[in-house]
Amino acid sequence: MSSKEEILGKCRTQQDYPMPRLDDIAAVKYPDPLTQFVAMSAAVGGKVVELQPGKDINHLLRSLFPEAVNIASNLPEISLANRNPDTVGSAAELDGTDLGVVRGEIGVAENGCIWVPQTMKERAVCFISENLVILLPKEAIVNNMHEAMKRIRVGDYGYGCFISGPSTTADIAQVLVMGAQAARSLTVVLLP
Amino acid sequence: MKVGLFIPCYVDAAFPEVGVASLRLLRYLGVDVDYPEGQTCCGQPMANAGYEKDAEPLIHKFGGLFAGYDYVVAPSVSCTAFIRMNYPRHKCRVNAVDIVEFVHDVLRPAGPLGRFPHKVSLHNSCHGVRELGLSSPSEQNIPQFNKIRDLLSLVEGIQVLEPERKDECCGFGGLFSIEESAVSRQMGCDKIRRHAATGAEFVTGPDSACLMQLSAAARRLGIDMGFKHVVEILAAGL
Amino acid sequence: MSTQHSKKAAAFLKNQEYTAWHDATFWGVRVGRDNMAMGLEEWEQLRQKASEIKLHTLSHLDKYLEQFAGNAAKNGVKVHWAADADEFNSIVLDILTGSGVKKMVKSKSMLTEECGMNPYLEAHGIEVVETDLGERILQLKGQAPSHIVMPAIHLSHHDVGELFEQKGISEGKGNHDPTYLTYRARLSLRKEFLSAGAGMTGANFGIASTGEIVVCTNEGNADMSTSIPKLQISAIGLEKIIPDYDSLAVFQRMLCRSGTGQPTTSYTSFFRKARCADGEFHIILVDNGRTQWLQNPAHWELLKCIRCGSCMNTCPVYRRSGGYSYSYFIPGPIGINLGMLRSPEEHQGNLSACTLCGSCQCVCPVKIDLADQIYAWRQEWPAAGKKLICSVMNAVYKNEGIYRNFTGIAHLANILPAPWLPFYLRFPRKPFHSLAHDEL
């Protein structure tokens, strides 16, 4: 007998607990989810800026990251980009990226999470970049994770991530440090 | 209403004044209380050490002695909790209630109780908090309440304070205090320092075992505080 | 009367300054957790739902495992089943050697710790690089974790600073600032990510309805480990399977709030497929005792654990004795219990490390009755050292004549020195039962 059959055989128990209802969870809702989202983003070490209607995203990014040299994005509107995660030869070629720009689909007010499904060939851009910018439509904010989980879709690349703030660690003497192994800063740009 | 008083072994032997105060308080509140002869121990120390089975004869002896009482009232949260949690497994049915619960929930006195013009720091014993529900555990997001505090508010002249980490364990734990003596001592010292930091003159609580542990820690550290079981304060001057 | 744990705890407590820091640090995490719990009105409801989801899933584990494995296979994932640690280790080795991998980066996994995977792979010539900063520090130092979420908590920034100097990770000497040290580790680990042939993760959750592995990290190291190499291996204990995204929402909301007092981890990553057409994704489902524990009528609910670590943080004994005072690789209340499931003979010396205060079961996000379980283990494995004293007490208590004689002369014992009479105990001349009648 293979380990699979043996394991499955040994999993059968006499117990029978029903699955609880989950639609009756009285989950937190906010009078203004966007305000809460902005506050939580700051609390987790991120930054939120708003792109004013009619303004160019590239101008905004340049003003936020005046010193960024290597800029990676596969988004057509990011004309500043000089690296494309869809066309690089390997993920490793994205090392040394100063600024990565990706699209987020859902923002979660309760914890500042942003759902970023993989929409580029090399998802490393989301982590290997020193600074990460996530473009998020302003109306895409939900109250809590229950609402978010109902909406997320993992696309054809088969990967997605909720990102909340920059990479952090407190592994050395419990001191909080931004910028462990992945992005050292996170900026959310709210799109009109 | 038939009420039997259970005075646990260590209270009987080491803190008779707590038994006396319990009697006085109950009688002051108009309860015709019995003190059945021949009571000793509920079995908790042995059971917590891993010998519940060996304590079975004691459990049945206790059940026999207190059969027929509507309430078995004891001034000890850990003994009460032990009886309530574990006796049913041995098909032994006694309605054990801690004296604080009994007075607070059943007798519900409105009027003044004793007089105790002092600052006291309230020790919320673990089994009182987390097994009997005398107060809302600090871990849980439920409405805040404290039955001990409610009763103490009926005492004249008293000022009730609570230490930081209001329901962290004092480190007694029965045989834990002997087996893990180093950790137990550390917990006791940490706890009494927090009680002392309230500026209170006395520590009060619903279990003499915790108070014994804390008074030992106080002596070790040279902290000058008094220790009174809650019933002693409720009955002070009655 | 002393135990394996009590002896080590006593040694730990000799350094009072460190003990105070350790206690205050973990209490701080507990306070952070409390703030999170009190910040959500639905907190207790979430705990109840989480517990019920786990009870349901565990009681239908065969169905959910098959569903999970079937969906994973549909996603092109190669699913393996490992009955025990040996089989797990050899599966990992086979995958790596089959792809000619010499170096693997990995994110934190208590399961690989449990199976002793790193030493096994290293003995077979494969370099394994831990990429969680705490785990990396321990790997460089040759130590085991002392906490499941904050593994290197027992080391000070000076310890880490000196270690980094020795290993050439820091430049020069004397800079022990955590920000600087973290930056140096980042640079050093970046080279490892770029040169590894495979990336490994553990799993916080396996989603049956999609066949995905979900991993929660703050550092983003699980994502770094799996975004550059083409080969991904994820190891998951059987009990980590949950039904679907709606269930995941419940656990995701509580895991980090309970464990570290944050509203979420920085990254909650969903791994469904191999990351590229010429890549591979292997998921290894590991039993290693779990199905046997599932059949244990008194203790199977311990499998509900989601490894948040909150029971350790609140445990007054853990905070004052440290992770290394326990014989099992997981410390604290859950570690005492899991150690007993693993091997009672080896780990019963941890059973003393509990006052039965019950704080652990009040914080546990999946409502495991941890302290009641420890009480039950004590009955199943009564400590020989306490047999005599319990027998004597029983004999005295059973016979009220003897009891009365004892308590009547107890005050004579007041002259005894410690340890014959614990120094906190002093007996009055008359016990209560001789006063009761006058009172009545």
PDB file of C-alpha atoms in Angstrom, chain B residues 11-193:
ATOM      1  CA  VAL B  11      -7.778  26.650  55.197  1.00  0.00           C
ATOM      2  CA  ASP B  12      -8.823  24.471  58.115  1.00  0.00           C
ATOM      3  CA  ALA B  13      -5.261  23.847  59.241  1.00  0.00           C
ATOM      4  CA  ALA B  14      -3.499  27.081  58.376  1.00  0.00           C
ATOM      5  CA  PHE B  15      -6.153  29.798  58.004  1.00  0.00           C
ATOM      6  CA  PRO B  16      -8.948  29.060  60.501  1.00  0.00           C
ATOM      7  CA  GLU B  17      -9.818  32.775  60.568  1.00  0.00           C
ATOM      8  CA  VAL B  18     -11.040  32.442  56.969  1.00  0.00           C
ATOM      9  CA  GLY B  19     -13.424  29.689  58.051  1.00  0.00           C
ATOM     10  CA  VAL B  20     -14.654  31.814  60.946  1.00  0.00           C
ATOM     11  CA  ALA B  21     -15.208  34.810  58.669  1.00  0.00           C
ATOM     12  CA  SER B  22     -17.111  32.624  56.192  1.00  0.00           C
ATOM     13  CA  LEU B  23     -19.461  31.446  58.891  1.00  0.00           C
ATOM     14  CA  ARG B  24     -20.005  34.933  60.228  1.00  0.00           C
ATOM     15  CA  LEU B  25     -20.643  36.412  56.813  1.00  0.00           C
ATOM     16  CA  LEU B  26     -23.146  33.737  55.818  1.00  0.00           C
ATOM     17  CA  ARG B  27     -25.008  33.952  59.090  1.00  0.00           C
ATOM     18  CA  TYR B  28     -25.023  37.738  58.968  1.00  0.00           C
ATOM     19  CA  LEU B  29     -26.707  37.419  55.571  1.00  0.00           C
ATOM     20  CA  GLY B  30     -29.316  35.136  57.098  1.00  0.00           C
ATOM     21  CA  VAL B  31     -28.126  31.787  55.822  1.00  0.00           C
ATOM     22  CA  ASP B  32     -28.681  28.812  58.068  1.00  0.00           C
ATOM     23  CA  VAL B  33     -25.396  27.150  57.295  1.00  0.00           C
ATOM     24  CA  ASP B  34     -24.233  23.645  58.270  1.00  0.00           C
ATOM     25  CA  TYR B  35     -20.674  22.580  58.752  1.00  0.00           C
ATOM     26  CA  PRO B  36     -20.750  18.802  58.166  1.00  0.00           C
ATOM     27  CA  GLU B  37     -18.404  16.864  60.442  1.00  0.00           C
ATOM     28  CA  GLY B  38     -15.604  14.781  58.987  1.00  0.00           C
ATOM     29  CA  GLN B  39     -14.728  16.909  55.974  1.00  0.00           C
ATOM     30  CA  THR B  40     -11.115  16.959  54.903  1.00  0.00           C
ATOM     31  CA  CYS B  41      -9.946  17.542  51.337  1.00  0.00           C
ATOM     32  CA  CYS B  42     -11.656  17.632  47.926  1.00  0.00           C
ATOM     33  CA  GLY B  43      -8.798  15.760  46.251  1.00  0.00           C
ATOM     34  CA  GLN B  44      -7.399  18.612  44.192  1.00  0.00           C
ATOM     35  CA  PRO B  45      -3.725  18.509  45.253  1.00  0.00           C
ATOM     36  CA  MET B  46      -3.372  14.855  44.348  1.00  0.00           C
ATOM     37  CA  ALA B  47      -5.370  15.180  41.149  1.00  0.00           C
ATOM     38  CA  ASN B  48      -3.422  18.168  39.849  1.00  0.00           C
ATOM     39  CA  ALA B  49      -0.267  16.183  40.498  1.00  0.00           C
ATOM     40  CA  GLY B  50      -1.574  13.349  38.307  1.00  0.00           C
ATOM     41  CA  TYR B  51      -3.236  11.131  40.904  1.00  0.00           C
ATOM     42  CA  GLU B  52      -6.922  11.880  40.387  1.00  0.00           C
ATOM     43  CA  LYS B  53      -7.705   8.174  40.301  1.00  0.00           C
ATOM     44  CA  ASP B  54      -6.124   7.614  43.703  1.00  0.00           C
ATOM     45  CA  ALA B  55      -8.188  10.494  45.065  1.00  0.00           C
ATOM     46  CA  GLU B  56     -11.439   8.827  44.016  1.00  0.00           C
ATOM     47  CA  PRO B  57     -12.267   7.540  47.533  1.00  0.00           C
ATOM     48  CA  LEU B  58     -11.905  11.130  48.786  1.00  0.00           C
ATOM     49  CA  ILE B  59     -14.202  12.382  46.050  1.00  0.00           C
ATOM     50  CA  HIS B  60     -16.874   9.887  47.023  1.00  0.00           C
ATOM     51  CA  LYS B  61     -16.392  10.581  50.699  1.00  0.00           C
ATOM     52  CA  PHE B  62     -16.931  14.254  49.934  1.00  0.00           C
ATOM     53  CA  GLY B  63     -19.979  13.492  47.809  1.00  0.00           C
ATOM     54  CA  GLY B  64     -21.519  11.452  50.599  1.00  0.00           C
ATOM     55  CA  LEU B  65     -20.880  14.094  53.216  1.00  0.00           C
ATOM     56  CA  PHE B  66     -22.439  16.873  51.167  1.00  0.00           C
ATOM     57  CA  ALA B  67     -25.265  14.878  49.569  1.00  0.00           C
ATOM     58  CA  GLY B  68     -28.579  16.662  49.970  1.00  0.00           C
ATOM     59  CA  TYR B  69     -27.211  20.191  50.156  1.00  0.00           C
ATOM     60  CA  ASP B  70     -28.525  22.700  47.642  1.00  0.00           C
ATOM     61  CA  TYR B  71     -25.223  24.531  47.802  1.00  0.00           C
ATOM     62  CA  VAL B  72     -21.790  23.518  49.020  1.00  0.00           C
ATOM     63  CA  VAL B  73     -20.137  26.838  49.751  1.00  0.00           C
ATOM     64  CA  ALA B  74     -16.366  27.127  50.090  1.00  0.00           C
ATOM     65  CA  PRO B  75     -13.995  30.069  50.559  1.00  0.00           C
ATOM     66  CA  SER B  76     -11.585  28.744  47.938  1.00  0.00           C
ATOM     67  CA  VAL B  77     -11.889  29.183  44.195  1.00  0.00           C
ATOM     68  CA  SER B  78      -9.451  26.447  43.259  1.00  0.00           C
ATOM     69  CA  CYS B  79     -11.179  23.760  45.372  1.00  0.00           C
ATOM     70  CA  THR B  80     -14.589  24.864  44.109  1.00  0.00           C
ATOM     71  CA  ALA B  81     -13.411  24.838  40.523  1.00  0.00           C
ATOM     72  CA  PHE B  82     -11.861  21.416  40.961  1.00  0.00           C
ATOM     73  CA  ILE B  83     -15.113  19.989  42.306  1.00  0.00           C
ATOM     74  CA  ARG B  84     -17.203  21.614  39.604  1.00  0.00           C
ATOM     75  CA  MET B  85     -14.934  20.599  36.722  1.00  0.00           C
ATOM     76  CA  ASN B  86     -13.967  17.102  37.759  1.00  0.00           C
ATOM     77  CA  TYR B  87     -16.505  15.554  40.116  1.00  0.00           C
ATOM     78  CA  PRO B  88     -19.088  14.913  37.373  1.00  0.00           C
ATOM     79  CA  ARG B  89     -16.600  12.514  35.734  1.00  0.00           C
ATOM     80  CA  HIS B  90     -16.832  10.419  38.895  1.00  0.00           C
ATOM     81  CA  LYS B  91     -20.632  10.609  38.868  1.00  0.00           C
ATOM     82  CA  CYS B  92     -20.468  12.663  42.007  1.00  0.00           C
ATOM     83  CA  ARG B  93     -22.956  15.501  41.951  1.00  0.00           C
ATOM     84  CA  VAL B  94     -22.535  18.321  44.394  1.00  0.00           C
ATOM     85  CA  ASN B  95     -23.401  21.907  43.640  1.00  0.00           C
ATOM     86  CA  ALA B  96     -20.166  23.555  44.685  1.00  0.00           C
ATOM     87  CA  VAL B  97     -20.026  27.339  44.671  1.00  0.00           C
ATOM     88  CA  ASP B  98     -17.331  29.679  45.825  1.00  0.00           C
ATOM     89  CA  ILE B  99     -18.444  31.962  48.615  1.00  0.00           C
ATOM     90  CA  VAL B 100     -17.981  35.044  46.416  1.00  0.00           C
ATOM     91  CA  GLU B 101     -20.250  33.560  43.750  1.00  0.00           C
ATOM     92  CA  PHE B 102     -22.757  32.476  46.347  1.00  0.00           C
ATOM     93  CA  VAL B 103     -23.002  35.854  47.985  1.00  0.00           C
ATOM     94  CA  HIS B 104     -22.890  37.764  44.698  1.00  0.00           C
ATOM     95  CA  ASP B 105     -25.224  35.618  42.604  1.00  0.00           C
ATOM     96  CA  VAL B 106     -27.523  33.922  45.119  1.00  0.00           C
ATOM     97  CA  LEU B 107     -27.755  36.131  48.213  1.00  0.00           C
ATOM     98  CA  ARG B 108     -27.277  39.399  46.317  1.00  0.00           C
ATOM     99  CA  PRO B 109     -26.939  41.697  49.313  1.00  0.00           C
ATOM    100  CA  ALA B 110     -27.745  45.324  48.600  1.00  0.00           C
ATOM    101  CA  GLY B 111     -26.849  46.776  51.949  1.00  0.00           C
ATOM    102  CA  PRO B 112     -23.512  47.452  53.538  1.00  0.00           C
ATOM    103  CA  LEU B 113     -21.265  44.616  54.642  1.00  0.00           C
ATOM    104  CA  GLY B 114     -18.157  44.995  56.804  1.00  0.00           C
ATOM    105  CA  ARG B 115     -15.992  48.011  57.449  1.00  0.00           C
ATOM    106  CA  PHE B 116     -12.388  48.013  56.254  1.00  0.00           C
ATOM    107  CA  PRO B 117     -10.918  51.488  55.899  1.00  0.00           C
ATOM    108  CA  HIS B 118      -7.839  50.490  53.897  1.00  0.00           C
ATOM    109  CA  LYS B 119      -6.371  50.415  50.429  1.00  0.00           C
ATOM    110  CA  VAL B 120      -6.397  46.848  49.098  1.00  0.00           C
ATOM    111  CA  SER B 121      -4.943  45.325  45.957  1.00  0.00           C
ATOM    112  CA  LEU B 122      -7.217  42.718  44.457  1.00  0.00           C
ATOM    113  CA  HIS B 123      -5.697  39.365  43.560  1.00  0.00           C
ATOM    114  CA  ASN B 124      -7.789  37.691  40.861  1.00  0.00           C
ATOM    115  CA  SER B 125      -6.979  34.005  41.338  1.00  0.00           C
ATOM    116  CA  CYS B 126      -6.702  32.027  38.095  1.00  0.00           C
ATOM    117  CA  HIS B 127      -9.340  29.418  38.781  1.00  0.00           C
ATOM    118  CA  GLY B 128     -11.741  32.064  39.990  1.00  0.00           C
ATOM    119  CA  VAL B 129     -11.277  34.044  36.794  1.00  0.00           C
ATOM    120  CA  ARG B 130     -11.007  31.347  34.155  1.00  0.00           C
ATOM    121  CA  GLU B 131     -12.980  28.452  35.592  1.00  0.00           C
ATOM    122  CA  LEU B 132     -15.616  29.981  37.843  1.00  0.00           C
ATOM    123  CA  GLY B 133     -16.038  33.249  35.986  1.00  0.00           C
ATOM    124  CA  LEU B 134     -15.687  35.549  38.994  1.00  0.00           C
ATOM    125  CA  SER B 135     -14.333  38.187  36.638  1.00  0.00           C
ATOM    126  CA  SER B 136     -13.855  38.650  32.910  1.00  0.00           C
ATOM    127  CA  PRO B 137     -10.502  37.143  31.908  1.00  0.00           C
ATOM    128  CA  SER B 138      -8.072  39.746  30.592  1.00  0.00           C
ATOM    129  CA  GLU B 139      -7.561  37.552  27.518  1.00  0.00           C
ATOM    130  CA  GLN B 140     -11.141  37.656  26.342  1.00  0.00           C
ATOM    131  CA  ASN B 141     -13.120  40.242  24.456  1.00  0.00           C
ATOM    132  CA  ILE B 142     -16.257  40.066  26.558  1.00  0.00           C
ATOM    133  CA  PRO B 143     -17.987  42.700  28.716  1.00  0.00           C
ATOM    134  CA  GLN B 144     -15.862  43.537  31.737  1.00  0.00           C
ATOM    135  CA  PHE B 145     -17.045  42.483  35.168  1.00  0.00           C
ATOM    136  CA  ASN B 146     -15.627  41.503  38.538  1.00  0.00           C
ATOM    137  CA  LYS B 147     -17.835  39.949  41.194  1.00  0.00           C
ATOM    138  CA  ILE B 148     -15.201  40.322  43.919  1.00  0.00           C
ATOM    139  CA  ARG B 149     -14.933  44.028  43.239  1.00  0.00           C
ATOM    140  CA  ASP B 150     -18.736  44.276  43.236  1.00  0.00           C
ATOM    141  CA  LEU B 151     -18.889  42.780  46.724  1.00  0.00           C
ATOM    142  CA  LEU B 152     -15.967  44.783  48.052  1.00  0.00           C
ATOM    143  CA  SER B 153     -17.760  47.934  46.966  1.00  0.00           C
ATOM    144  CA  LEU B 154     -20.282  47.150  49.743  1.00  0.00           C
ATOM    145  CA  VAL B 155     -17.536  47.409  52.351  1.00  0.00           C
ATOM    146  CA  GLU B 156     -17.293  50.708  54.156  1.00  0.00           C
ATOM    147  CA  GLY B 157     -14.135  52.751  53.825  1.00  0.00           C
ATOM    148  CA  ILE B 158     -12.343  50.454  51.427  1.00  0.00           C
ATOM    149  CA  GLN B 159     -10.374  51.512  48.374  1.00  0.00           C
ATOM    150  CA  VAL B 160      -9.906  48.695  45.845  1.00  0.00           C
ATOM    151  CA  LEU B 161      -6.988  48.698  43.414  1.00  0.00           C
ATOM    152  CA  GLU B 162      -5.805  46.163  40.877  1.00  0.00           C
ATOM    153  CA  PRO B 163      -2.205  45.389  39.939  1.00  0.00           C
ATOM    154  CA  GLU B 164      -0.794  45.666  36.432  1.00  0.00           C
ATOM    155  CA  ARG B 165      -1.329  42.260  34.705  1.00  0.00           C
ATOM    156  CA  LYS B 166      -4.483  41.953  36.780  1.00  0.00           C
ATOM    157  CA  ASP B 167      -4.993  38.202  36.436  1.00  0.00           C
ATOM    158  CA  GLU B 168      -1.533  36.766  35.864  1.00  0.00           C
ATOM    159  CA  CYS B 169      -0.873  33.643  37.943  1.00  0.00           C
ATOM    160  CA  CYS B 170       0.915  33.975  41.311  1.00  0.00           C
ATOM    161  CA  GLY B 171       2.821  30.751  40.700  1.00  0.00           C
ATOM    162  CA  PHE B 172       1.463  28.625  43.529  1.00  0.00           C
ATOM    163  CA  GLY B 173      -0.149  25.779  41.590  1.00  0.00           C
ATOM    164  CA  GLY B 174      -0.190  23.206  44.417  1.00  0.00           C
ATOM    165  CA  LEU B 175       2.701  20.787  44.025  1.00  0.00           C
ATOM    166  CA  PHE B 176       3.950  23.047  41.218  1.00  0.00           C
ATOM    167  CA  SER B 177       5.381  25.266  43.958  1.00  0.00           C
ATOM    168  CA  ILE B 178       7.565  22.416  45.135  1.00  0.00           C
ATOM    169  CA  GLU B 179       8.337  20.709  41.851  1.00  0.00           C
ATOM    170  CA  GLU B 180       9.059  23.929  39.947  1.00  0.00           C
ATOM    171  CA  SER B 181      10.205  25.867  42.975  1.00  0.00           C
ATOM    172  CA  ALA B 182      12.451  28.280  41.073  1.00  0.00           C
ATOM    173  CA  VAL B 183       9.775  29.368  38.591  1.00  0.00           C
ATOM    174  CA  SER B 184       7.161  29.420  41.327  1.00  0.00           C
ATOM    175  CA  ARG B 185       9.283  31.726  43.469  1.00  0.00           C
ATOM    176  CA  GLN B 186       9.967  34.023  40.526  1.00  0.00           C
ATOM    177  CA  MET B 187       6.268  34.255  39.708  1.00  0.00           C
ATOM    178  CA  GLY B 188       5.404  34.957  43.328  1.00  0.00           C
ATOM    179  CA  CYS B 189       7.991  37.729  43.576  1.00  0.00           C
ATOM    180  CA  ASP B 190       6.950  39.312  40.283  1.00  0.00           C
ATOM    181  CA  LYS B 191       3.322  39.241  41.367  1.00  0.00           C
ATOM    182  CA  ILE B 192       3.793  40.706  44.831  1.00  0.00           C
ATOM    183  CA  ARG B 193       5.912  43.532  43.381  1.00  0.00           C
TER     184      ARG B 193
END
